[in-house]
Short mmCIF file of N, CA and C in Angstrom, two decimals:
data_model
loop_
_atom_site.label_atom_id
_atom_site.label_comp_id
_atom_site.label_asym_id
_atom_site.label_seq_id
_atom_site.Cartn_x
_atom_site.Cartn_y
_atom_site.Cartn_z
N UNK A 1 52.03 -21.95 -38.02
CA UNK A 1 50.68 -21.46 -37.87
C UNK A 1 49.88 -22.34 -36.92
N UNK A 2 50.20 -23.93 -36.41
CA UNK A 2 49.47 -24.38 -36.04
C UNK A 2 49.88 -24.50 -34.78
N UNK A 3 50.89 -24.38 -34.54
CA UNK A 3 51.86 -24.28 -33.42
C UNK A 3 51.17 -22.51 -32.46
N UNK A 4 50.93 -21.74 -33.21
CA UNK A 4 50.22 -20.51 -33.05
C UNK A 4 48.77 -20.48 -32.59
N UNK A 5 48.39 -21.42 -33.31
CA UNK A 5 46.46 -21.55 -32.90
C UNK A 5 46.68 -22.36 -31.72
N UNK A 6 47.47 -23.59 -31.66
CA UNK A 6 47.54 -24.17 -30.05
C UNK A 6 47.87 -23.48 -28.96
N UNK A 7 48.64 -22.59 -29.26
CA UNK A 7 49.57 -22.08 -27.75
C UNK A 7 48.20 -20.90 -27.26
N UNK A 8 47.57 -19.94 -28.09
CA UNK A 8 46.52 -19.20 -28.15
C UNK A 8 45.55 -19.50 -27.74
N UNK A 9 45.04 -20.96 -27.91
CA UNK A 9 44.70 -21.68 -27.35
C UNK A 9 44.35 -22.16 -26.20
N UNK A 10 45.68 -22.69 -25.71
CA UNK A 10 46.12 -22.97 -23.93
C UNK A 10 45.59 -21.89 -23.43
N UNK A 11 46.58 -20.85 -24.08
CA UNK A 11 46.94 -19.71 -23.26
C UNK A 11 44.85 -18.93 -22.82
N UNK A 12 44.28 -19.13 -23.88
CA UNK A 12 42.86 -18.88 -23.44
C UNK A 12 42.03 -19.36 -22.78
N UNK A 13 42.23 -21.01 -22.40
CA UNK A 13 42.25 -21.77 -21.49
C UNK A 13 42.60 -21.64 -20.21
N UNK A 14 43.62 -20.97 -19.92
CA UNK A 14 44.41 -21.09 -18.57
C UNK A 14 43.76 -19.56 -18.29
N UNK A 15 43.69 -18.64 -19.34
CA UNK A 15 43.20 -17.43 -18.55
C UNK A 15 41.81 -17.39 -18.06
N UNK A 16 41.01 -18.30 -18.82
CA UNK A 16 39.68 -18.39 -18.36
C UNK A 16 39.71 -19.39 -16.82
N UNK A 17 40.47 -20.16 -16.84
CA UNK A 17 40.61 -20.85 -15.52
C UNK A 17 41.00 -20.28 -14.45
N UNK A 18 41.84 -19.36 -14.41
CA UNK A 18 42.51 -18.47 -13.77
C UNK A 18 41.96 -17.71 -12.97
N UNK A 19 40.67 -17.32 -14.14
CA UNK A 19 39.81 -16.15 -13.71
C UNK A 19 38.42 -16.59 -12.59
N UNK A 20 38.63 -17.51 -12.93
CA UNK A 20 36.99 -18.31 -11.80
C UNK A 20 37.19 -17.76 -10.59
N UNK A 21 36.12 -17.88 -10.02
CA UNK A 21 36.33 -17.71 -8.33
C UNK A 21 36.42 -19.17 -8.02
N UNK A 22 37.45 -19.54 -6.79
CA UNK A 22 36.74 -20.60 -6.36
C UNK A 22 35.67 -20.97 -4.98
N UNK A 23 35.09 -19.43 -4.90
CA UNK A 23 34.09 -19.37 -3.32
C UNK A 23 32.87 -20.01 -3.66
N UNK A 24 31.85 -20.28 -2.90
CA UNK A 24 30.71 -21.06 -3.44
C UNK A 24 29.51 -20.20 -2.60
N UNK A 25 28.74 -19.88 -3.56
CA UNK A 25 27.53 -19.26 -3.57
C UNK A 25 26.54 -20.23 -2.26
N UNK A 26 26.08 -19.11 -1.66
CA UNK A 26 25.08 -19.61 -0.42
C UNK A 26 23.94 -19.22 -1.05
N UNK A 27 22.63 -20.04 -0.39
CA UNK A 27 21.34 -19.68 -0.65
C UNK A 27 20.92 -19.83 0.53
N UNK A 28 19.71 -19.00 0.96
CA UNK A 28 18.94 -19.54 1.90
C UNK A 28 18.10 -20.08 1.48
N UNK A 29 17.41 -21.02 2.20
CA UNK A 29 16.14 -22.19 2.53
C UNK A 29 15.18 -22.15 3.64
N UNK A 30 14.96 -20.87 4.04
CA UNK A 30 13.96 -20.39 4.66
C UNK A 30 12.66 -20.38 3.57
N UNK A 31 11.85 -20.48 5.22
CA UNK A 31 10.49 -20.63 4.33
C UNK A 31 9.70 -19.42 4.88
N UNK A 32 8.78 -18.73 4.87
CA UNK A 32 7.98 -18.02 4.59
C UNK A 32 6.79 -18.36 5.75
N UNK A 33 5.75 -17.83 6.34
CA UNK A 33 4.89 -18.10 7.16
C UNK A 33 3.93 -19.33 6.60
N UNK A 34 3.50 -19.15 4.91
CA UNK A 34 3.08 -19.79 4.32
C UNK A 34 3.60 -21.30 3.77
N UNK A 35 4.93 -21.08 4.16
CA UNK A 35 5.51 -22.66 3.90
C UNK A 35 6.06 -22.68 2.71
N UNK A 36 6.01 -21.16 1.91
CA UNK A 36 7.01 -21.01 0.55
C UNK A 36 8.34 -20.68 0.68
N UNK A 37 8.83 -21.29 0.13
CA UNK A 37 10.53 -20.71 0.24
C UNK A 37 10.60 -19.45 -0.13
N UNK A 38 11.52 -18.74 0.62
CA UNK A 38 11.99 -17.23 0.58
C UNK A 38 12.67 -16.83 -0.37
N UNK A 39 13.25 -17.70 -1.45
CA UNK A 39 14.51 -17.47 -2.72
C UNK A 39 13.69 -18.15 -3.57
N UNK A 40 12.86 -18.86 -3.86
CA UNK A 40 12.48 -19.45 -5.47
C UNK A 40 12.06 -18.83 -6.25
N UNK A 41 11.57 -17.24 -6.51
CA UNK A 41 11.32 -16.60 -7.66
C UNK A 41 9.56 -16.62 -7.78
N UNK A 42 9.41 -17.46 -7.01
CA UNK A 42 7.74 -17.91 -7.08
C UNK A 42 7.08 -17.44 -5.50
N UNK A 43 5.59 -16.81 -5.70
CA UNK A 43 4.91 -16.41 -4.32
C UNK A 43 5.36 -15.12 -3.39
N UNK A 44 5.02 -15.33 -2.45
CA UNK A 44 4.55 -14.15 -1.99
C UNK A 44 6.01 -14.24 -0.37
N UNK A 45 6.88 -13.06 -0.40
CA UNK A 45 7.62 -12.99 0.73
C UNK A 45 7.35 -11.76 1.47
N UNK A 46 7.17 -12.36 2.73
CA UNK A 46 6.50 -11.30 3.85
C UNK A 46 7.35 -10.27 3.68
N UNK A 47 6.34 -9.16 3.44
CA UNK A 47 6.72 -7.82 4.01
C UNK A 47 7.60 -7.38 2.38
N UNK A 48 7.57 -8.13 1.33
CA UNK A 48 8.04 -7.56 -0.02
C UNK A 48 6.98 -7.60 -1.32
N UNK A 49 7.21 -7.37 -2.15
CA UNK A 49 6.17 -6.79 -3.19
C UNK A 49 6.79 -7.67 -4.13
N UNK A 50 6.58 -9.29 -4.47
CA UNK A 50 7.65 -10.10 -5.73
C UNK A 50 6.76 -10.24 -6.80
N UNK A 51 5.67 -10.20 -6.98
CA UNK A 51 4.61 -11.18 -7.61
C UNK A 51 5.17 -11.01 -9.33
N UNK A 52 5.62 -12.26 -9.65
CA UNK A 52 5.93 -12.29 -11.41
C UNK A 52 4.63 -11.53 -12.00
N UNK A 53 3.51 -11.86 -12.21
CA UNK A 53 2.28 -11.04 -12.71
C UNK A 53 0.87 -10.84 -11.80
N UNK A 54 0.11 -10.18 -12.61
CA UNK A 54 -1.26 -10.25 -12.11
C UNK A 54 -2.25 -11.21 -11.39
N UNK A 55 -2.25 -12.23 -12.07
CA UNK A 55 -2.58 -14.12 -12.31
C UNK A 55 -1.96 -14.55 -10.61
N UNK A 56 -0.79 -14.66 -10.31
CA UNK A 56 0.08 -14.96 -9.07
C UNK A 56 -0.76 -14.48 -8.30
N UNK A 57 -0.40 -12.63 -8.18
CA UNK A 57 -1.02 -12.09 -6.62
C UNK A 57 -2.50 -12.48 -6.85
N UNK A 58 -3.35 -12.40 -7.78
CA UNK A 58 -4.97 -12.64 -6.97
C UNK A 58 -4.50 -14.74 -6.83
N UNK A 59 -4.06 -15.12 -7.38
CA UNK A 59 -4.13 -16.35 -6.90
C UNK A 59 -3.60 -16.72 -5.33
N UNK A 60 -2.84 -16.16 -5.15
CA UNK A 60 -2.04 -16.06 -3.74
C UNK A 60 -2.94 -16.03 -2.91
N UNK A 61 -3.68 -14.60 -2.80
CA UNK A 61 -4.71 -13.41 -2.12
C UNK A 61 -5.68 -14.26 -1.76
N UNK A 62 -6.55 -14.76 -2.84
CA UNK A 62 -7.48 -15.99 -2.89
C UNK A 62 -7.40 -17.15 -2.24
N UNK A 63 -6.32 -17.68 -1.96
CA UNK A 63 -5.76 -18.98 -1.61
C UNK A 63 -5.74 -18.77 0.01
N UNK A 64 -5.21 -17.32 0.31
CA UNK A 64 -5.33 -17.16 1.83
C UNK A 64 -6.78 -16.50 2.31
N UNK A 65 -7.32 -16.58 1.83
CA UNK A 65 -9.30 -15.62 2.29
C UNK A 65 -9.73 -17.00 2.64
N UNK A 66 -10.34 -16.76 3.87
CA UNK A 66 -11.21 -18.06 4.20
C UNK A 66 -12.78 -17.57 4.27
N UNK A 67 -13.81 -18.48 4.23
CA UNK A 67 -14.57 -18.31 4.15
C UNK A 67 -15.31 -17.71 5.28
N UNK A 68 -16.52 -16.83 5.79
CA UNK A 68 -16.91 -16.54 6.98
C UNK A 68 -18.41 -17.04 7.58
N UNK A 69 -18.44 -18.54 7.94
CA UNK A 69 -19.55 -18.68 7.92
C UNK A 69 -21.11 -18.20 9.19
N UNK A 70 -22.30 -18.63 9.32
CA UNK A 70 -23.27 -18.14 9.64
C UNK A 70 -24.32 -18.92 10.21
N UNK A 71 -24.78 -18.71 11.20
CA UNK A 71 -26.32 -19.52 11.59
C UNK A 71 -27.41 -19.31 11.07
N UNK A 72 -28.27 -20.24 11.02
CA UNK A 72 -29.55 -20.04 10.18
C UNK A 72 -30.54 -19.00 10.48
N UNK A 73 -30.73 -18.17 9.46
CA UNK A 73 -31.37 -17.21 9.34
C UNK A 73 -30.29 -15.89 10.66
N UNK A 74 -29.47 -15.71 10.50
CA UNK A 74 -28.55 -14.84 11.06
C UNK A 74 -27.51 -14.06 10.37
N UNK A 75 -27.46 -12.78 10.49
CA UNK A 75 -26.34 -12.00 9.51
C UNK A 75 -25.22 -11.63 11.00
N UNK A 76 -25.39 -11.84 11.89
CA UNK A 76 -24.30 -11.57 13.11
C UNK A 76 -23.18 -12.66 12.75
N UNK A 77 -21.86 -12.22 12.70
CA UNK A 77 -20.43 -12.95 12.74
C UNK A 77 -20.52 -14.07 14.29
N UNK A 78 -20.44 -15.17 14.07
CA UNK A 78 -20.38 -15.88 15.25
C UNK A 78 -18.72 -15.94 16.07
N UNK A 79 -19.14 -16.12 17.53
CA UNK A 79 -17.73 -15.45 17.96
C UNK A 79 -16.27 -16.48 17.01
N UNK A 80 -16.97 -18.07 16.81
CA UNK A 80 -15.73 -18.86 16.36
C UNK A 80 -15.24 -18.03 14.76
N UNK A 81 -16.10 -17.28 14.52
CA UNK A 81 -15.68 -17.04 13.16
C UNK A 81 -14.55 -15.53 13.27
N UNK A 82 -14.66 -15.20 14.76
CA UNK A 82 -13.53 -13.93 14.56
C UNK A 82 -12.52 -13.98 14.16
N UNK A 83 -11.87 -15.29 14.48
CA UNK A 83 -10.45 -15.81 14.24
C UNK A 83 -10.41 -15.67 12.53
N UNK A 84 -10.98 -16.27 11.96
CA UNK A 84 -11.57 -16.15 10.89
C UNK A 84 -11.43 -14.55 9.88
N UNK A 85 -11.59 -13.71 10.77
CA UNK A 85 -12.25 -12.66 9.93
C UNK A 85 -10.91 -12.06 10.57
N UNK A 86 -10.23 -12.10 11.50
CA UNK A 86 -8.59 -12.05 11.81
C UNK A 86 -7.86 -12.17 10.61
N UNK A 87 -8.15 -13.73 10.25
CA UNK A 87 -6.59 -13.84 9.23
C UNK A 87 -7.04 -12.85 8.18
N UNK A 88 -8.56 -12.56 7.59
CA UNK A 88 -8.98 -12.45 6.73
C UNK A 88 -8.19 -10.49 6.47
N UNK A 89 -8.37 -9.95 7.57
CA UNK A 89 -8.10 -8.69 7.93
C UNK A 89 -6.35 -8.66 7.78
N UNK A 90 -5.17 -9.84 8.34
CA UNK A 90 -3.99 -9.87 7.83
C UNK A 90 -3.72 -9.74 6.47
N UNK A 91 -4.90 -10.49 5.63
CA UNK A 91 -4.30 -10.80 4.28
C UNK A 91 -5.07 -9.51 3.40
N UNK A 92 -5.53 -8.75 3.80
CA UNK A 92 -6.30 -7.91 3.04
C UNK A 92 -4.97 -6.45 3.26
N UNK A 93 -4.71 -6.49 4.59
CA UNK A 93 -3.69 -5.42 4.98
C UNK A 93 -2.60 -5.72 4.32
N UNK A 94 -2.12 -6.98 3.92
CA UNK A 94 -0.74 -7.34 3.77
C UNK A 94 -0.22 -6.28 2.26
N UNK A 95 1.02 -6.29 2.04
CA UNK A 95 1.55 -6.03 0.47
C UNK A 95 0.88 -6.91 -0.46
N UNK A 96 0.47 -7.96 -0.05
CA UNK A 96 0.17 -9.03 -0.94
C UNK A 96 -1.25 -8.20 -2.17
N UNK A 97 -1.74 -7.23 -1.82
CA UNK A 97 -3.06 -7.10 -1.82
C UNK A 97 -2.73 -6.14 -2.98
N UNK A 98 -1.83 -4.89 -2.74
CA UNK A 98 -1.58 -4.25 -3.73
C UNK A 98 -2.85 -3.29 -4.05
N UNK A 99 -3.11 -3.34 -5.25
CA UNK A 99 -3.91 -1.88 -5.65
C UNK A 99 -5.23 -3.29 -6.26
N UNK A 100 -5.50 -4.62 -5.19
CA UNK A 100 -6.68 -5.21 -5.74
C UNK A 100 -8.23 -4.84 -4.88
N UNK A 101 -8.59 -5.19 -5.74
CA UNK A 101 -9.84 -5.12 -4.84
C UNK A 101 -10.61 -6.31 -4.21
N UNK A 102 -11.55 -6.36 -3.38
CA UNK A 102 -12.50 -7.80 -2.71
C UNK A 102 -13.77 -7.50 -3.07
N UNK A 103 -14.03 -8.64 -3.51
CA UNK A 103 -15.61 -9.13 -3.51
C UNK A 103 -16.08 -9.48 -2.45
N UNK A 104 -16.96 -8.69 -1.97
CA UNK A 104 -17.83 -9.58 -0.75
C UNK A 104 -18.98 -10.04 -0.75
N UNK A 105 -18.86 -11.70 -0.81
CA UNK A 105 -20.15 -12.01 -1.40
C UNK A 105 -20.88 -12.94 -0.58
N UNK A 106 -22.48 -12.38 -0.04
CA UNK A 106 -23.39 -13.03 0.77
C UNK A 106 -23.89 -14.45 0.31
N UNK A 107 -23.96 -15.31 0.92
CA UNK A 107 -25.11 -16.43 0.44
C UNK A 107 -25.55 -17.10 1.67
N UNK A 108 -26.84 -18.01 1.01
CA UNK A 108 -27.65 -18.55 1.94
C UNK A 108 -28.19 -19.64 1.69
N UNK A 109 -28.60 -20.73 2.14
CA UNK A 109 -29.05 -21.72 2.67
C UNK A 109 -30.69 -21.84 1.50
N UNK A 110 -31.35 -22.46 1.20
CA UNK A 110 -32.30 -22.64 -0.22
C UNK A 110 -33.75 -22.28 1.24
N UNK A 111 -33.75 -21.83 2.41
CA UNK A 111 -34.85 -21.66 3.06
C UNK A 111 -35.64 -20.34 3.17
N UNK A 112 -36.69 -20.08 2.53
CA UNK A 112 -37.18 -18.59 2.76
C UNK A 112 -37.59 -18.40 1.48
N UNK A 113 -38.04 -17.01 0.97
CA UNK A 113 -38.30 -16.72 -0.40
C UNK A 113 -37.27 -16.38 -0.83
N UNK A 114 -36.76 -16.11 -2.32
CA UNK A 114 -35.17 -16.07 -3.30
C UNK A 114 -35.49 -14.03 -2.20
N UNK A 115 -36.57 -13.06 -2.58
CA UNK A 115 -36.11 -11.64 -1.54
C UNK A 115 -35.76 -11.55 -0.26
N UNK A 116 -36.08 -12.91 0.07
CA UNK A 116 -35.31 -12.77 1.72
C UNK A 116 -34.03 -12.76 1.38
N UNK A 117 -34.00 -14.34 1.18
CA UNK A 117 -32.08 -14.48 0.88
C UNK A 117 -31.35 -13.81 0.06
N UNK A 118 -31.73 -12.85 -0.86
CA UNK A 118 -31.35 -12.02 -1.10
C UNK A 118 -30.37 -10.28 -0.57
N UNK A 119 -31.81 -10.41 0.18
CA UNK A 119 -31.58 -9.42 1.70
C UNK A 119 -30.73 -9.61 2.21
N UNK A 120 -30.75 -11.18 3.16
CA UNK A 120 -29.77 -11.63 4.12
C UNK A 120 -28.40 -12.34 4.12
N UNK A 121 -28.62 -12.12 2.59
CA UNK A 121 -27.12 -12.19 1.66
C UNK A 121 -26.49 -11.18 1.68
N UNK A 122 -27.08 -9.72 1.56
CA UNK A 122 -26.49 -8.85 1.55
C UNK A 122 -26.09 -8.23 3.15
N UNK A 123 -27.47 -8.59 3.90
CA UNK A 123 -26.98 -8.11 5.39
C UNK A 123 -25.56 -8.72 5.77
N UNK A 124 -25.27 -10.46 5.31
CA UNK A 124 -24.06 -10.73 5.74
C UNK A 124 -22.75 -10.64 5.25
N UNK A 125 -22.70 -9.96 4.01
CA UNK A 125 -21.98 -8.93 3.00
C UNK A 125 -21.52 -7.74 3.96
N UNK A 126 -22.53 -7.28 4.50
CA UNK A 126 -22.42 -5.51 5.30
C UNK A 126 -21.41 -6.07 6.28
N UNK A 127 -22.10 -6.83 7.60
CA UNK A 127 -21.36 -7.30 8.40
C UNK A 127 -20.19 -8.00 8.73
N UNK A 128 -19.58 -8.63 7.60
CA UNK A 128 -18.21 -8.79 7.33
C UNK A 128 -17.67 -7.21 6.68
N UNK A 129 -18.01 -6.70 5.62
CA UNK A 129 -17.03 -5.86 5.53
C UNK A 129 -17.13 -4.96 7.16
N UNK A 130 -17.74 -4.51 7.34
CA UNK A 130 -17.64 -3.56 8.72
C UNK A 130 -17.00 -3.90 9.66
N UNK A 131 -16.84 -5.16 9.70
CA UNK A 131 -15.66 -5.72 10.33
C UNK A 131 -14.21 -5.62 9.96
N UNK A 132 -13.96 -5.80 8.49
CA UNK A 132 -12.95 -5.90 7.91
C UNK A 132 -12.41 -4.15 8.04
N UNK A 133 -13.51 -3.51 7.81
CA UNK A 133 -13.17 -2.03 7.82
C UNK A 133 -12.82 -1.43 9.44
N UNK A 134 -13.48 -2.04 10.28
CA UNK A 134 -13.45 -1.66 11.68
C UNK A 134 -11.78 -2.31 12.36
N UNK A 135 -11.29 -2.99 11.35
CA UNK A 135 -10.05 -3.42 12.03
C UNK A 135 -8.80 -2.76 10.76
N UNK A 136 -9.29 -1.98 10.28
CA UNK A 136 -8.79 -1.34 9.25
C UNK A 136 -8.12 -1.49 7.50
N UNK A 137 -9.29 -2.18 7.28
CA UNK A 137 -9.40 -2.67 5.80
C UNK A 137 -10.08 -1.37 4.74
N UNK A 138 -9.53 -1.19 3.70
CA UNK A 138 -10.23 0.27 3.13
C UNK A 138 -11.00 -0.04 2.44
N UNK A 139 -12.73 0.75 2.83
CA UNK A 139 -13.76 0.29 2.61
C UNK A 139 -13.70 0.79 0.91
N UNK A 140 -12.85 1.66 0.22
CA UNK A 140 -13.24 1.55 -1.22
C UNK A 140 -12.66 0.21 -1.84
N UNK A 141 -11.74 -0.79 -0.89
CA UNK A 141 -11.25 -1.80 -2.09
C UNK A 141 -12.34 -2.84 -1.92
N UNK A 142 -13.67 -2.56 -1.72
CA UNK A 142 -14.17 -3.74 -0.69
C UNK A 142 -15.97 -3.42 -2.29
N UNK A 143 -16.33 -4.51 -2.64
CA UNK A 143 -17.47 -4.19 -3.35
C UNK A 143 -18.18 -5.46 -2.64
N UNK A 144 -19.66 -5.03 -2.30
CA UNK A 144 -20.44 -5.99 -1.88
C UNK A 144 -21.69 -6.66 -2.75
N UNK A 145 -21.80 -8.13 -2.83
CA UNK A 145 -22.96 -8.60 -3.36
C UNK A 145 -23.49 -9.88 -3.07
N UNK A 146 -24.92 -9.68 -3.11
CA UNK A 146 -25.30 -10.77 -2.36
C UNK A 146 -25.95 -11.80 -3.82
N UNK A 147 -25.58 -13.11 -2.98
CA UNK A 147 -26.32 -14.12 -4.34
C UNK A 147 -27.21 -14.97 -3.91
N UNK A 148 -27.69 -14.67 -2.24
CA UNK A 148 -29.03 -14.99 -1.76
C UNK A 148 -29.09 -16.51 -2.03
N UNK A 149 -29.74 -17.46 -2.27
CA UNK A 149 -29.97 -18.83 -1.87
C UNK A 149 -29.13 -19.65 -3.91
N UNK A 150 -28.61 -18.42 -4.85
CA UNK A 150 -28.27 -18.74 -6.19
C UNK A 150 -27.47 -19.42 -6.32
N UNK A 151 -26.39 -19.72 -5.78
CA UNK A 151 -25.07 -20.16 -5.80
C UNK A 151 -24.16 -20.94 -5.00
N UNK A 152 -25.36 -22.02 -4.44
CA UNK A 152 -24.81 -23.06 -2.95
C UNK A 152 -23.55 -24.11 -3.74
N UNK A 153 -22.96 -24.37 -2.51
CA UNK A 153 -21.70 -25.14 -3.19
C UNK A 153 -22.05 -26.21 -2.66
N UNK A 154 -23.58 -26.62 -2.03
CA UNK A 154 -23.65 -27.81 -1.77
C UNK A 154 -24.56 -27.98 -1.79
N UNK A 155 -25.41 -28.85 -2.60
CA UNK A 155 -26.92 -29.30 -3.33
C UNK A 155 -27.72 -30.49 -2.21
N UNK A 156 -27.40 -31.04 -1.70
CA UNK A 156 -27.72 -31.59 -0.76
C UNK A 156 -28.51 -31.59 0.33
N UNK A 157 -29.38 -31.96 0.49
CA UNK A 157 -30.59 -32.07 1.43
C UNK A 157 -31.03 -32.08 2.85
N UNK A 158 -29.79 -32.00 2.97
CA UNK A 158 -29.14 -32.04 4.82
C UNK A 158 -28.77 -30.72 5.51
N UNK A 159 -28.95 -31.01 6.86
CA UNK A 159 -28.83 -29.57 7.99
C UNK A 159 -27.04 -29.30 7.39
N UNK A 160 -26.38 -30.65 7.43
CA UNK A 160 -24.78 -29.99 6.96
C UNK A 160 -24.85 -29.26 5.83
N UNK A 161 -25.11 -29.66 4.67
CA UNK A 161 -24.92 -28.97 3.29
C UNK A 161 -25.78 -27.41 3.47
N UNK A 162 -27.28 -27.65 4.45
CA UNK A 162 -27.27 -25.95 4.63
C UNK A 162 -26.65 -24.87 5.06
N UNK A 163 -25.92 -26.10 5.88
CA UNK A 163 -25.02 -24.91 7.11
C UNK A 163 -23.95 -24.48 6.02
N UNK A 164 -23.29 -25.20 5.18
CA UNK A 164 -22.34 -25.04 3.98
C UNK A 164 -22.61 -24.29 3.58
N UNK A 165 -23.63 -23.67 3.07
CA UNK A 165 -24.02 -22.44 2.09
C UNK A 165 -24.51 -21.00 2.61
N UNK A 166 -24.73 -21.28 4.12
CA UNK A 166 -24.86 -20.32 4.68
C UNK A 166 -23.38 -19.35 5.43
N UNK A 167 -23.00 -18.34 4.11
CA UNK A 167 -21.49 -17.72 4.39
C UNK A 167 -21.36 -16.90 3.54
N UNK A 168 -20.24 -15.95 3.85
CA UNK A 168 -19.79 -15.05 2.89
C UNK A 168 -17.97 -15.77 2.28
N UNK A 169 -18.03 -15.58 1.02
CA UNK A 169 -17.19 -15.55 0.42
C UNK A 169 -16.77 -14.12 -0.22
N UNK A 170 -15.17 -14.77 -0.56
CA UNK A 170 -14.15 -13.96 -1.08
C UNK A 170 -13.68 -13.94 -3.30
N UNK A 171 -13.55 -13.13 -3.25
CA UNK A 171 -13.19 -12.95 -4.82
C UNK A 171 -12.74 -12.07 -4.74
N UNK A 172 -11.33 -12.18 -5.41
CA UNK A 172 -10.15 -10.87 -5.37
C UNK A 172 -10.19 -10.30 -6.89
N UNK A 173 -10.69 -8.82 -7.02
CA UNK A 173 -10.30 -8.46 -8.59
C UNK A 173 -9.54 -7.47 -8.74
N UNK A 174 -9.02 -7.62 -9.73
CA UNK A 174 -8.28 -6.62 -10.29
C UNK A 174 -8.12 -5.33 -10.49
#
């Protein structure tokens, strides 16, 4: 009997050995425009639809929107900012974007009354999307709002920190 469990044994041994391949699996190590690898299971690969969940693609989406900034007291796109409103128009077109939508959101600089900057929060809301739409972004994924002088990301007392707050930002929803 024991002579029976050994040989059964081997013999299951050698067939499982037998059976291996011995070729060796390739991967690629390409990277992506973004500098992500093309095989890790993680992010975004040009021109495919991967995203593990919800959470990923707006984080992705978000990560590539740059900001569009503005001169004082001006809702016109300045020419350095076309480049700008370029990538912004790649990443809105891309697969990456899916069935999300954009926030387009005005702000301004703490100068004027809170109904101006209000206004001219929203004028520079209009004028980015019309851009975004004029290079063919679809104006229903696009919601606009302005937060006028409410919401500076820079408290500071200086011509820089105004120029900082004078821009439209991005928020990708769901």
């Amino acid at each position: 009997m024991k002579r029976l469990l050994v040989l059964s044994s081997l013999a299951a041994v050698l067939l499982i050995a037998g059976c291996s391949q011995k070729g060796s699996v390739q991967s690629s190590s390409s990277s992506n425009s973004y500098g992500q690898s093309a095989n890790n299971g993680k992010g975004y690969v040009a021109g495919k639809d991967n995203f593990a969940n919800l959470e990923e693609r707006i984080k992705y989406v978000d990560s590539n929107l740059q900001n569009v900034f503005f001169n004082f007291d001006q809702f016109t796109i300045r020419p350095d900012m076309q480049r700008v409103v370029d990538n912004n128009v790649n990443v809105l077109l891309s697969p990456a974007i899916g069935t999300l939508s954009v926030r387009i959101e005005g702000n301004t600089d703490e100068w004027g009354t809170d109904e101006y900057n209000y206004a001219l929060g929203l004028k520079r809301a209009v004028a980015v999307r019309e851009s975004l739409v004029a290079k063919g972004v679809d104006q229903n994924k696009t919601i606009l709002v302005s937060y006028g002088e409410s919401k500076p990301t820079c408290t500071s007392k200086t011509r820089e920190c105004w120029a900082e707050n004078r821009k439209v930002t991005f928020k990708i929803l769901p």
